[in-house]
Amino acid sequence: MNAAHAPLPPIEGGKRLLATLAVSLACFMYTLEMAVANLSLPAIAGDLGVSPPQATWVITAYAVTSAIITPLSGWLTARVGQVRLFVYSLLLFALTSLFCALATSLPLLILARCLQGAVVAPLMPVAIALLLQAYPPSQAALAVSISMFTMMFSPVVGPIIGGWITENLSWPWIFYINVPIGVLVAIASWRLFKDRESPRVRQPVDMVGLILLAIWVGALQILLDKGRELGWFESGEILALGVTALMGFCFFLVWEWYEAHPIVELRLFANRNFVVGTATNSLWSFIYLGNILLLPLWLQQSLGYTATWAGLVVAPSGLAAVIMQPVANRLLGVSGIRSLATVGLAMLALAAYLRAGFTSGVAPEHIVPAQICNGIGSTCFSLASSLLLFNGLSQWQIASASGLSSFVRLMATAMGTSFAATIWDSRTYHHRSELAAHVTPYDNAIGQFMNSASALGMDLTGALIAVEHQLTAQAQTLAANDYFWLSSLLFLGIAALIWLARPVAAPPGTPPAVLEH
């Protein structure tokens, strides 16, 4: 390795603290934006005069462009430089947030969200690279823990902030607040990191690879976002998107593998630990995010919780994850990466097992233990799998590796949420059919209920509506239990996969040297 590509020394003293705060705030803004935008969809639909399904394109547009650009993080870093890319991404994020806030129609808002998703996509991969370079190799776990802290803290406070802004101000303010914060963080980051720029490499633009990437990723993301709404592959539109995504993906793989200057560095997958880390992290996201989606939905639709109460019941998971960060960091030096990941997955399996026993009469205090196990498990596994990803890579490969693994995880997350919603719908229909078969005038429980309803002055129509409500709630509960059982088994399956990784040698009490060359 020549001098121009020599590794950078860690940042020392108070400057490291300031650099950590700047990068953490950028990560917080990124994850907070994702958390609060979903909450504002009803307000956006009402204000712009569109239907709720139309308003979901605000989320889809952001997701599509972000998914396309995320795997390009390494290529953009090589062309622009990681510090410049980080600062440009922050400034453009602030600018596009202003465009979103000023949008007066749905098409303008969708266009602004497309731009916002594209410019913010490299932010997280480059932030992780900057943070890892700011710390010595022996403190790599601490650096990863800090980035994870911000990612896990945002979903805890996001619904609270987003709900308050939407109710007390108006939905444009969820975008307005990004403007001053983004500009200030960009200025601070440039002053702190300007002398730590990565080598810039001028190479031809792989236009064919870029076009193929945009085609198959865009088609797949739209398919995942709209599949449930359109009836999946019963819809000709979804079928066409599926064929386009599959063919585009195959052509993309072949082209990028043989291209001299690929837009995405697929050869990172030659690193065994990177493959295992990416695979297990993505499978975890597939299952974990499905659970995150399904639990509050079930609480609100089946048990009648308000959005606020559902958030409060779910919140202990995030709080446990935050509290567990320093503990997991210490455990890592004692147990090692693979053991810590296994412990985390075992806790996640336990949390899913506890949820699988929930009934429609479950009390909030009985939900909390499962959420605490979930938070502990997610922290342990995320820390271990993230360090496994970067083990053995150089400083200048981290942004590329982070972008590529983030892209795979994003796709897995989109698939997982769609899978969870589809399983819940199909199993609800199945259980409802089975339960309805027992709802007859000759059933003792139904007869007693109808007599009690009549004694209370309820007419026949009202009593039948109450029976229908209970039938649906019980079917949804049984369907949720089915998904939680499946999740528990899948988490244990991932725990077996993690042991395919190569053992990481490190001195006792010292996290793996993820920046070794």
Tab-separated table of N, CA, C and O in Angstrom, residues 239-354:
chain	number	residue	atom	x	y	z
A	239	LEU	N	-46.730	-8.824	-11.362
A	239	LEU	CA	-46.045	-9.880	-12.115
A	239	LEU	C	-44.984	-9.283	-13.039
A	239	LEU	O	-43.849	-9.782	-13.134
A	240	ALA	N	-45.344	-8.190	-13.717
A	240	ALA	CA	-44.389	-7.527	-14.616
A	240	ALA	C	-43.200	-6.967	-13.835
A	240	ALA	O	-42.045	-7.066	-14.276
A	241	LEU	N	-43.465	-6.392	-12.679
A	241	LEU	CA	-42.389	-5.872	-11.849
A	241	LEU	C	-41.467	-7.002	-11.375
A	241	LEU	O	-40.243	-6.847	-11.324
A	242	GLY	N	-42.057	-8.152	-11.026
A	242	GLY	CA	-41.263	-9.278	-10.579
A	242	GLY	C	-40.335	-9.816	-11.662
A	242	GLY	O	-39.161	-10.096	-11.413
A	243	VAL	N	-40.868	-9.948	-12.877
A	243	VAL	CA	-40.053	-10.425	-14.001
A	243	VAL	C	-38.937	-9.423	-14.304
A	243	VAL	O	-37.782	-9.799	-14.536
A	244	THR	N	-39.274	-8.133	-14.283
A	244	THR	CA	-38.276	-7.091	-14.538
A	244	THR	C	-37.165	-7.121	-13.500
A	244	THR	O	-35.979	-7.041	-13.827
A	245	ALA	N	-37.553	-7.243	-12.217
A	245	ALA	CA	-36.548	-7.285	-11.141
A	245	ALA	C	-35.647	-8.503	-11.266
A	245	ALA	O	-34.416	-8.399	-11.120
A	246	LEU	N	-36.218	-9.670	-11.564
A	246	LEU	CA	-35.429	-10.897	-11.661
A	246	LEU	C	-34.453	-10.845	-12.834
A	246	LEU	O	-33.255	-11.142	-12.685
A	247	MET	N	-34.945	-10.459	-13.999
A	247	MET	CA	-34.080	-10.391	-15.172
A	247	MET	C	-33.004	-9.318	-15.000
A	247	MET	O	-31.838	-9.522	-15.340
A	248	GLY	N	-33.402	-8.163	-14.461
A	248	GLY	CA	-32.446	-7.087	-14.233
A	248	GLY	C	-31.362	-7.498	-13.255
A	248	GLY	O	-30.177	-7.187	-13.451
A	249	PHE	N	-31.741	-8.228	-12.211
A	249	PHE	CA	-30.778	-8.691	-11.215
A	249	PHE	C	-29.767	-9.662	-11.827
A	249	PHE	O	-28.557	-9.562	-11.570
A	250	CYS	N	-30.246	-10.599	-12.642
A	250	CYS	CA	-29.345	-11.579	-13.270
A	250	CYS	C	-28.353	-10.885	-14.209
A	250	CYS	O	-27.142	-11.160	-14.164
A	251	PHE	N	-28.847	-9.996	-15.041
A	251	PHE	CA	-27.959	-9.263	-15.944
A	251	PHE	C	-26.963	-8.410	-15.158
A	251	PHE	O	-25.787	-8.305	-15.521
A	252	PHE	N	-27.432	-7.803	-14.058
A	252	PHE	CA	-26.580	-6.957	-13.229
A	252	PHE	C	-25.427	-7.753	-12.628
A	252	PHE	O	-24.275	-7.313	-12.639
A	253	LEU	N	-25.730	-8.938	-12.077
A	253	LEU	CA	-24.692	-9.764	-11.471
A	253	LEU	C	-23.602	-10.135	-12.478
A	253	LEU	O	-22.404	-10.015	-12.190
A	254	VAL	N	-24.028	-10.594	-13.648
A	254	VAL	CA	-23.056	-11.007	-14.664
A	254	VAL	C	-22.217	-9.825	-15.121
A	254	VAL	O	-20.986	-9.906	-15.219
A	255	TRP	N	-22.867	-8.702	-15.385
A	255	TRP	CA	-22.152	-7.528	-15.878
A	255	TRP	C	-21.142	-7.007	-14.851
A	255	TRP	O	-19.986	-6.724	-15.186
A	256	GLU	N	-21.583	-6.864	-13.598
A	256	GLU	CA	-20.708	-6.297	-12.565
A	256	GLU	C	-19.529	-7.208	-12.249
A	256	GLU	O	-18.448	-6.733	-11.904
A	257	TRP	N	-19.726	-8.515	-12.350
A	257	TRP	CA	-18.643	-9.430	-12.018
A	257	TRP	C	-17.490	-9.329	-13.018
A	257	TRP	O	-16.326	-9.453	-12.642
A	258	TYR	N	-17.812	-9.098	-14.287
A	258	TYR	CA	-16.783	-9.052	-15.328
A	258	TYR	C	-16.380	-7.628	-15.723
A	258	TYR	O	-15.440	-7.454	-16.494
A	259	GLU	N	-17.077	-6.620	-15.203
A	259	GLU	CA	-16.756	-5.231	-15.531
A	259	GLU	C	-15.447	-4.823	-14.839
A	259	GLU	O	-15.236	-5.088	-13.647
A	260	ALA	N	-14.567	-4.158	-15.594
A	260	ALA	CA	-13.270	-3.748	-15.046
A	260	ALA	C	-13.415	-2.678	-13.969
A	260	ALA	O	-12.632	-2.617	-13.017
A	261	HIS	N	-14.396	-1.799	-14.112
A	261	HIS	CA	-14.629	-0.717	-13.142
A	261	HIS	C	-16.092	-0.765	-12.691
A	261	HIS	O	-16.906	0.085	-13.075
A	262	PRO	N	-16.460	-1.751	-11.862
A	262	PRO	CA	-17.872	-1.940	-11.492
A	262	PRO	C	-18.406	-0.808	-10.628
A	262	PRO	O	-17.673	-0.210	-9.843
A	263	ILE	N	-19.683	-0.546	-10.792
A	263	ILE	CA	-20.338	0.483	-9.990
A	263	ILE	C	-20.563	-0.009	-8.558
A	263	ILE	O	-20.629	0.765	-7.609
A	264	VAL	N	-20.673	-1.338	-8.372
A	264	VAL	CA	-20.802	-1.979	-7.064
A	264	VAL	C	-19.726	-3.051	-6.953
A	264	VAL	O	-19.607	-3.908	-7.831
A	265	GLU	N	-18.944	-3.007	-5.871
A	265	GLU	CA	-17.815	-3.924	-5.707
A	265	GLU	C	-18.294	-5.262	-5.145
A	265	GLU	O	-18.260	-5.510	-3.929
A	266	LEU	N	-18.753	-6.145	-6.044
A	266	LEU	CA	-19.275	-7.437	-5.615
A	266	LEU	C	-18.188	-8.355	-5.073
A	266	LEU	O	-18.484	-9.331	-4.379
A	267	ARG	N	-16.925	-8.073	-5.388
A	267	ARG	CA	-15.843	-8.943	-4.933
A	267	ARG	C	-15.607	-8.875	-3.425
A	267	ARG	O	-14.804	-9.650	-2.894
A	268	LEU	N	-16.298	-7.963	-2.764
A	268	LEU	CA	-16.263	-7.979	-1.300
A	268	LEU	C	-16.814	-9.291	-0.756
A	268	LEU	O	-16.462	-9.722	0.345
A	269	PHE	N	-17.684	-9.928	-1.548
A	269	PHE	CA	-18.274	-11.189	-1.102
A	269	PHE	C	-17.278	-12.342	-1.137
A	269	PHE	O	-17.611	-13.462	-0.762
A	270	ALA	N	-16.051	-12.082	-1.594
A	270	ALA	CA	-15.002	-13.100	-1.502
A	270	ALA	C	-14.499	-13.244	-0.061
A	270	ALA	O	-13.848	-14.230	0.277
A	271	ASN	N	-14.812	-12.233	0.777
A	271	ASN	CA	-14.435	-12.273	2.193
A	271	ASN	C	-15.497	-13.078	2.956
A	271	ASN	O	-16.662	-12.688	3.018
A	272	ARG	N	-15.101	-14.205	3.515
A	272	ARG	CA	-16.052	-15.125	4.154
A	272	ARG	C	-16.827	-14.468	5.288
A	272	ARG	O	-18.050	-14.631	5.401
A	273	ASN	N	-16.142	-13.734	6.145
A	273	ASN	CA	-16.832	-13.107	7.270
A	273	ASN	C	-17.781	-12.010	6.816
A	273	ASN	O	-18.831	-11.785	7.436
A	274	PHE	N	-17.426	-11.324	5.719
A	274	PHE	CA	-18.345	-10.319	5.175
A	274	PHE	C	-19.620	-10.997	4.664
A	274	PHE	O	-20.729	-10.485	4.867
A	275	VAL	N	-19.475	-12.138	4.016
A	275	VAL	CA	-20.636	-12.873	3.506
A	275	VAL	C	-21.526	-13.331	4.660
A	275	VAL	O	-22.745	-13.118	4.647
A	276	VAL	N	-20.909	-13.962	5.671
A	276	VAL	CA	-21.688	-14.466	6.803
A	276	VAL	C	-22.336	-13.305	7.566
A	276	VAL	O	-23.510	-13.374	7.945
A	277	GLY	N	-21.567	-12.221	7.776
A	277	GLY	CA	-22.111	-11.064	8.481
A	277	GLY	C	-23.276	-10.432	7.738
A	277	GLY	O	-24.305	-10.098	8.334
A	278	THR	N	-23.116	-10.262	6.424
A	278	THR	CA	-24.188	-9.668	5.624
A	278	THR	C	-25.422	-10.566	5.594
A	278	THR	O	-26.556	-10.097	5.736
A	279	ALA	N	-25.193	-11.882	5.406
A	279	ALA	CA	-26.310	-12.823	5.322
A	279	ALA	C	-27.092	-12.882	6.630
A	279	ALA	O	-28.334	-12.780	6.644
A	280	THR	N	-26.391	-13.046	7.754
A	280	THR	CA	-27.086	-13.163	9.040
A	280	THR	C	-27.743	-11.847	9.441
A	280	THR	O	-28.851	-11.839	9.979
A	281	ASN	N	-27.071	-10.725	9.152
A	281	ASN	CA	-27.647	-9.421	9.471
A	281	ASN	C	-28.916	-9.178	8.676
A	281	ASN	O	-29.901	-8.629	9.183
A	282	SER	N	-28.911	-9.587	7.409
A	282	SER	CA	-30.076	-9.388	6.554
A	282	SER	C	-31.229	-10.305	6.949
A	282	SER	O	-32.393	-9.890	6.973
A	283	LEU	N	-30.900	-11.568	7.273
A	283	LEU	CA	-31.943	-12.486	7.730
A	283	LEU	C	-32.545	-12.011	9.046
A	283	LEU	O	-33.757	-12.122	9.277
A	284	TRP	N	-31.686	-11.505	9.929
A	284	TRP	CA	-32.186	-10.931	11.185
A	284	TRP	C	-33.143	-9.774	10.909
A	284	TRP	O	-34.223	-9.690	11.506
A	285	SER	N	-32.766	-8.879	9.987
A	285	SER	CA	-33.620	-7.741	9.648
A	285	SER	C	-34.951	-8.210	9.069
A	285	SER	O	-36.005	-7.636	9.354
A	286	PHE	N	-34.889	-9.258	8.232
A	286	PHE	CA	-36.095	-9.823	7.621
A	286	PHE	C	-37.117	-10.212	8.687
A	286	PHE	O	-38.311	-9.919	8.568
A	287	ILE	N	-36.648	-10.870	9.749
A	287	ILE	CA	-37.555	-11.345	10.792
A	287	ILE	C	-37.856	-10.245	11.807
A	287	ILE	O	-39.002	-10.014	12.198
A	288	TYR	N	-36.802	-9.551	12.233
A	288	TYR	CA	-36.926	-8.568	13.318
A	288	TYR	C	-37.878	-7.436	12.941
A	288	TYR	O	-38.761	-7.061	13.725
A	289	LEU	N	-37.725	-6.888	11.731
A	289	LEU	CA	-38.571	-5.761	11.342
A	289	LEU	C	-40.010	-6.197	11.130
A	289	LEU	O	-40.942	-5.405	11.310
A	290	GLY	N	-40.216	-7.471	10.763
A	290	GLY	CA	-41.575	-7.990	10.690
A	290	GLY	C	-42.248	-7.982	12.046
A	290	GLY	O	-43.424	-7.640	12.188
A	291	ASN	N	-41.470	-8.351	13.084
A	291	ASN	CA	-41.996	-8.313	14.453
A	291	ASN	C	-42.287	-6.886	14.901
A	291	ASN	O	-43.301	-6.619	15.555
A	292	ILE	N	-41.374	-5.969	14.545
A	292	ILE	CA	-41.550	-4.561	14.912
A	292	ILE	C	-42.813	-3.991	14.274
A	292	ILE	O	-43.535	-3.182	14.868
A	293	LEU	N	-43.105	-4.414	13.044
A	293	LEU	CA	-44.315	-3.957	12.343
A	293	LEU	C	-45.567	-4.585	12.933
A	293	LEU	O	-46.568	-3.895	13.172
A	294	LEU	N	-45.522	-5.903	13.187
A	294	LEU	CA	-46.734	-6.641	13.518
A	294	LEU	C	-47.245	-6.371	14.924
A	294	LEU	O	-48.461	-6.266	15.137
A	295	LEU	N	-46.348	-6.255	15.904
A	295	LEU	CA	-46.783	-6.117	17.294
A	295	LEU	C	-47.660	-4.878	17.517
A	295	LEU	O	-48.771	-5.004	18.048
A	296	PRO	N	-47.223	-3.658	17.124
A	296	PRO	CA	-48.105	-2.507	17.339
A	296	PRO	C	-49.392	-2.567	16.510
A	296	PRO	O	-50.444	-2.087	16.945
A	297	LEU	N	-49.318	-3.158	15.306
A	297	LEU	CA	-50.532	-3.319	14.502
A	297	LEU	C	-51.550	-4.196	15.225
A	297	LEU	O	-52.738	-3.879	15.286
A	298	TRP	N	-51.060	-5.300	15.782
A	298	TRP	CA	-51.945	-6.214	16.506
A	298	TRP	C	-52.532	-5.537	17.755
A	298	TRP	O	-53.728	-5.671	18.046
A	299	LEU	N	-51.697	-4.795	18.471
A	299	LEU	CA	-52.178	-4.109	19.669
A	299	LEU	C	-53.299	-3.120	19.342
A	299	LEU	O	-54.278	-3.013	20.085
A	300	GLN	N	-53.155	-2.410	18.231
A	300	GLN	CA	-54.144	-1.392	17.883
A	300	GLN	C	-55.393	-1.991	17.227
A	300	GLN	O	-56.515	-1.613	17.569
A	301	GLN	N	-55.203	-2.902	16.289
A	301	GLN	CA	-56.345	-3.423	15.544
A	301	GLN	C	-57.125	-4.486	16.300
A	301	GLN	O	-58.351	-4.569	16.167
A	302	SER	N	-56.446	-5.297	17.085
A	302	SER	CA	-57.113	-6.421	17.749
A	302	SER	C	-57.458	-6.134	19.204
A	302	SER	O	-58.501	-6.564	19.693
A	303	LEU	N	-56.587	-5.422	19.899
A	303	LEU	CA	-56.793	-5.169	21.326
A	303	LEU	C	-57.342	-3.777	21.612
A	303	LEU	O	-57.651	-3.455	22.755
A	304	GLY	N	-57.427	-2.931	20.580
A	304	GLY	CA	-58.026	-1.608	20.748
A	304	GLY	C	-57.126	-0.579	21.392
A	304	GLY	O	-57.608	0.447	21.889
A	305	TYR	N	-55.818	-0.791	21.381
A	305	TYR	CA	-54.891	0.197	21.931
A	305	TYR	C	-54.872	1.438	21.050
A	305	TYR	O	-54.992	1.342	19.826
A	306	THR	N	-54.694	2.599	21.659
A	306	THR	CA	-54.434	3.804	20.884
A	306	THR	C	-52.984	3.785	20.404
A	306	THR	O	-52.169	2.992	20.904
A	307	ALA	N	-52.662	4.643	19.444
A	307	ALA	CA	-51.289	4.697	18.940
A	307	ALA	C	-50.316	5.054	20.064
A	307	ALA	O	-49.201	4.505	20.142
A	308	THR	N	-50.743	5.947	20.967
A	308	THR	CA	-49.877	6.361	22.080
A	308	THR	C	-49.597	5.195	23.020
A	308	THR	O	-48.443	4.937	23.403
A	309	TRP	N	-50.668	4.456	23.399
A	309	TRP	CA	-50.490	3.339	24.323
A	309	TRP	C	-49.691	2.215	23.679
A	309	TRP	O	-48.862	1.563	24.340
A	310	ALA	N	-49.914	1.965	22.393
A	310	ALA	CA	-49.134	0.940	21.693
A	310	ALA	C	-47.658	1.313	21.699
A	310	ALA	O	-46.779	0.463	21.908
A	311	GLY	N	-47.376	2.608	21.484
A	311	GLY	CA	-45.990	3.067	21.508
A	311	GLY	C	-45.353	2.908	22.873
A	311	GLY	O	-44.190	2.512	22.989
A	312	LEU	N	-46.123	3.187	23.930
A	312	LEU	CA	-45.591	3.059	25.290
A	312	LEU	C	-45.305	1.607	25.650
A	312	LEU	O	-44.318	1.297	26.327
A	313	VAL	N	-46.167	0.699	25.207
A	313	VAL	CA	-45.971	-0.716	25.509
A	313	VAL	C	-44.768	-1.278	24.753
A	313	VAL	O	-44.021	-2.116	25.266
A	314	VAL	N	-44.566	-0.789	23.521
A	314	VAL	CA	-43.463	-1.273	22.691
A	314	VAL	C	-42.133	-0.626	23.093
A	314	VAL	O	-41.059	-1.213	22.904
A	315	ALA	N	-42.187	0.573	23.673
A	315	ALA	CA	-40.991	1.360	23.965
A	315	ALA	C	-39.932	0.658	24.809
A	315	ALA	O	-38.735	0.900	24.619
A	316	PRO	N	-40.283	-0.205	25.779
A	316	PRO	CA	-39.227	-0.858	26.579
A	316	PRO	C	-38.176	-1.589	25.757
A	316	PRO	O	-37.040	-1.744	26.214
A	317	SER	N	-38.517	-2.036	24.557
A	317	SER	CA	-37.530	-2.686	23.699
A	317	SER	C	-36.409	-1.720	23.342
A	317	SER	O	-35.219	-2.062	23.447
A	318	GLY	N	-36.776	-0.509	22.924
A	318	GLY	CA	-35.770	0.485	22.582
A	318	GLY	C	-34.959	0.924	23.781
A	318	GLY	O	-33.737	1.093	23.697
A	319	LEU	N	-35.629	1.091	24.915
A	319	LEU	CA	-34.925	1.509	26.128
A	319	LEU	C	-33.943	0.430	26.583
A	319	LEU	O	-32.805	0.731	26.974
A	320	ALA	N	-34.363	-0.833	26.518
A	320	ALA	CA	-33.468	-1.925	26.899
A	320	ALA	C	-32.270	-1.996	25.955
A	320	ALA	O	-31.140	-2.272	26.386
A	321	ALA	N	-32.509	-1.735	24.665
A	321	ALA	CA	-31.417	-1.762	23.688
A	321	ALA	C	-30.381	-0.689	23.996
A	321	ALA	O	-29.169	-0.925	23.913
A	322	VAL	N	-30.862	0.501	24.353
A	322	VAL	CA	-29.956	1.607	24.665
A	322	VAL	C	-29.151	1.308	25.928
A	322	VAL	O	-27.929	1.491	25.973
A	323	ILE	N	-29.822	0.811	26.972
A	323	ILE	CA	-29.149	0.515	28.239
A	323	ILE	C	-28.142	-0.625	28.071
A	323	ILE	O	-27.088	-0.658	28.719
A	324	MET	N	-28.446	-1.549	27.167
A	324	MET	CA	-27.615	-2.734	26.981
A	324	MET	C	-26.326	-2.435	26.218
A	324	MET	O	-25.389	-3.256	26.248
A	325	GLN	N	-26.229	-1.288	25.544
A	325	GLN	CA	-25.072	-0.997	24.694
A	325	GLN	C	-23.734	-1.141	25.435
A	325	GLN	O	-22.851	-1.877	24.977
A	326	PRO	N	-23.521	-0.461	26.549
A	326	PRO	CA	-22.216	-0.600	27.220
A	326	PRO	C	-21.980	-2.010	27.761
A	326	PRO	O	-20.840	-2.476	27.802
A	327	VAL	N	-23.051	-2.697	28.162
A	327	VAL	CA	-22.905	-4.061	28.666
A	327	VAL	C	-22.464	-4.994	27.548
A	327	VAL	O	-21.561	-5.823	27.716
A	328	ALA	N	-23.097	-4.860	26.376
A	328	ALA	CA	-22.736	-5.698	25.229
A	328	ALA	C	-21.300	-5.439	24.799
A	328	ALA	O	-20.582	-6.361	24.396
A	329	ASN	N	-20.878	-4.193	24.904
A	329	ASN	CA	-19.506	-3.838	24.538
A	329	ASN	C	-18.501	-4.564	25.438
A	329	ASN	O	-17.461	-5.043	24.975
A	330	ARG	N	-18.829	-4.658	26.726
A	330	ARG	CA	-17.946	-5.371	27.654
A	330	ARG	C	-17.995	-6.879	27.422
A	330	ARG	O	-16.972	-7.572	27.479
A	331	LEU	N	-19.191	-7.407	27.160
A	331	LEU	CA	-19.331	-8.847	26.932
A	331	LEU	C	-18.560	-9.295	25.696
A	331	LEU	O	-18.064	-10.427	25.640
A	332	LEU	N	-18.453	-8.405	24.719
A	332	LEU	CA	-17.777	-8.758	23.475
A	332	LEU	C	-16.332	-9.169	23.716
A	332	LEU	O	-15.832	-10.137	23.142
A	333	GLY	N	-15.630	-8.432	24.597
A	333	GLY	CA	-14.239	-8.742	24.879
A	333	GLY	C	-14.065	-10.061	25.612
A	333	GLY	O	-13.010	-10.689	25.541
A	334	VAL	N	-15.117	-10.487	26.295
A	334	VAL	CA	-15.041	-11.732	27.061
A	334	VAL	C	-15.477	-12.934	26.228
A	334	VAL	O	-14.833	-13.989	26.243
A	335	SER	N	-16.561	-12.779	25.497
A	335	SER	CA	-17.154	-13.929	24.814
A	335	SER	C	-16.737	-14.075	23.365
A	335	SER	O	-16.733	-15.180	22.819
A	336	GLY	N	-16.425	-12.972	22.690
A	336	GLY	CA	-16.117	-13.042	21.272
A	336	GLY	C	-17.342	-12.771	20.413
A	336	GLY	O	-18.484	-12.796	20.896
A	337	ILE	N	-17.107	-12.525	19.132
A	337	ILE	CA	-18.169	-12.112	18.213
A	337	ILE	C	-19.243	-13.180	18.056
A	337	ILE	O	-20.439	-12.919	18.216
A	338	ARG	N	-18.836	-14.412	17.735
A	338	ARG	CA	-19.827	-15.439	17.430
A	338	ARG	C	-20.669	-15.809	18.652
A	338	ARG	O	-21.881	-16.037	18.532
A	339	SER	N	-20.035	-15.853	19.817
A	339	SER	CA	-20.769	-16.187	21.039
A	339	SER	C	-21.759	-15.086	21.405
A	339	SER	O	-22.905	-15.364	21.789
A	340	LEU	N	-21.326	-13.816	21.279
A	340	LEU	CA	-22.226	-12.711	21.595
A	340	LEU	C	-23.408	-12.691	20.636
A	340	LEU	O	-24.555	-12.451	21.048
A	341	ALA	N	-23.156	-12.939	19.340
A	341	ALA	CA	-24.248	-12.986	18.360
A	341	ALA	C	-25.226	-14.107	18.701
A	341	ALA	O	-26.450	-13.936	18.583
A	342	THR	N	-24.707	-15.245	19.134
A	342	THR	CA	-25.571	-16.377	19.491
A	342	THR	C	-26.436	-16.055	20.694
A	342	THR	O	-27.636	-16.377	20.725
A	343	VAL	N	-25.846	-15.407	21.685
A	343	VAL	CA	-26.623	-14.988	22.863
A	343	VAL	C	-27.734	-14.029	22.449
A	343	VAL	O	-28.890	-14.145	22.895
A	344	GLY	N	-27.395	-13.081	21.576
A	344	GLY	CA	-28.391	-12.129	21.114
A	344	GLY	C	-29.544	-12.805	20.387
A	344	GLY	O	-30.721	-12.491	20.631
A	345	LEU	N	-29.226	-13.741	19.511
A	345	LEU	CA	-30.272	-14.445	18.766
A	345	LEU	C	-31.113	-15.327	19.680
A	345	LEU	O	-32.326	-15.478	19.468
A	346	ALA	N	-30.482	-15.920	20.709
A	346	ALA	CA	-31.242	-16.721	21.675
A	346	ALA	C	-32.236	-15.843	22.439
A	346	ALA	O	-33.385	-16.254	22.690
A	347	MET	N	-31.822	-14.621	22.800
A	347	MET	CA	-32.734	-13.694	23.484
A	347	MET	C	-33.876	-13.268	22.561
A	347	MET	O	-35.031	-13.135	22.987
A	348	LEU	N	-33.569	-13.058	21.282
A	348	LEU	CA	-34.612	-12.707	20.315
A	348	LEU	C	-35.596	-13.858	20.131
A	348	LEU	O	-36.807	-13.642	20.016
A	349	ALA	N	-35.076	-15.092	20.105
A	349	ALA	CA	-35.947	-16.264	19.999
A	349	ALA	C	-36.842	-16.376	21.230
A	349	ALA	O	-38.037	-16.711	21.125
A	350	LEU	N	-36.273	-16.068	22.409
A	350	LEU	CA	-37.067	-16.099	23.650
A	350	LEU	C	-38.165	-15.038	23.610
A	350	LEU	O	-39.309	-15.298	24.009
A	351	ALA	N	-37.829	-13.852	23.131
A	351	ALA	CA	-38.831	-12.785	23.036
A	351	ALA	C	-39.980	-13.193	22.113
A	351	ALA	O	-41.159	-12.992	22.438
A	352	ALA	N	-39.650	-13.780	20.964
A	352	ALA	CA	-40.685	-14.221	20.031
A	352	ALA	C	-41.515	-15.358	20.640
A	352	ALA	O	-42.741	-15.423	20.442
A	353	TYR	N	-40.850	-16.248	21.379
A	353	TYR	CA	-41.565	-17.352	22.051
A	353	TYR	C	-42.569	-16.804	23.073
A	353	TYR	O	-43.706	-17.299	23.179
A	354	LEU	N	-42.165	-15.803	23.827
A	354	LEU	CA	-43.084	-15.198	24.804
A	354	LEU	C	-44.267	-14.539	24.116
A	354	LEU	O	-45.410	-14.648	24.576
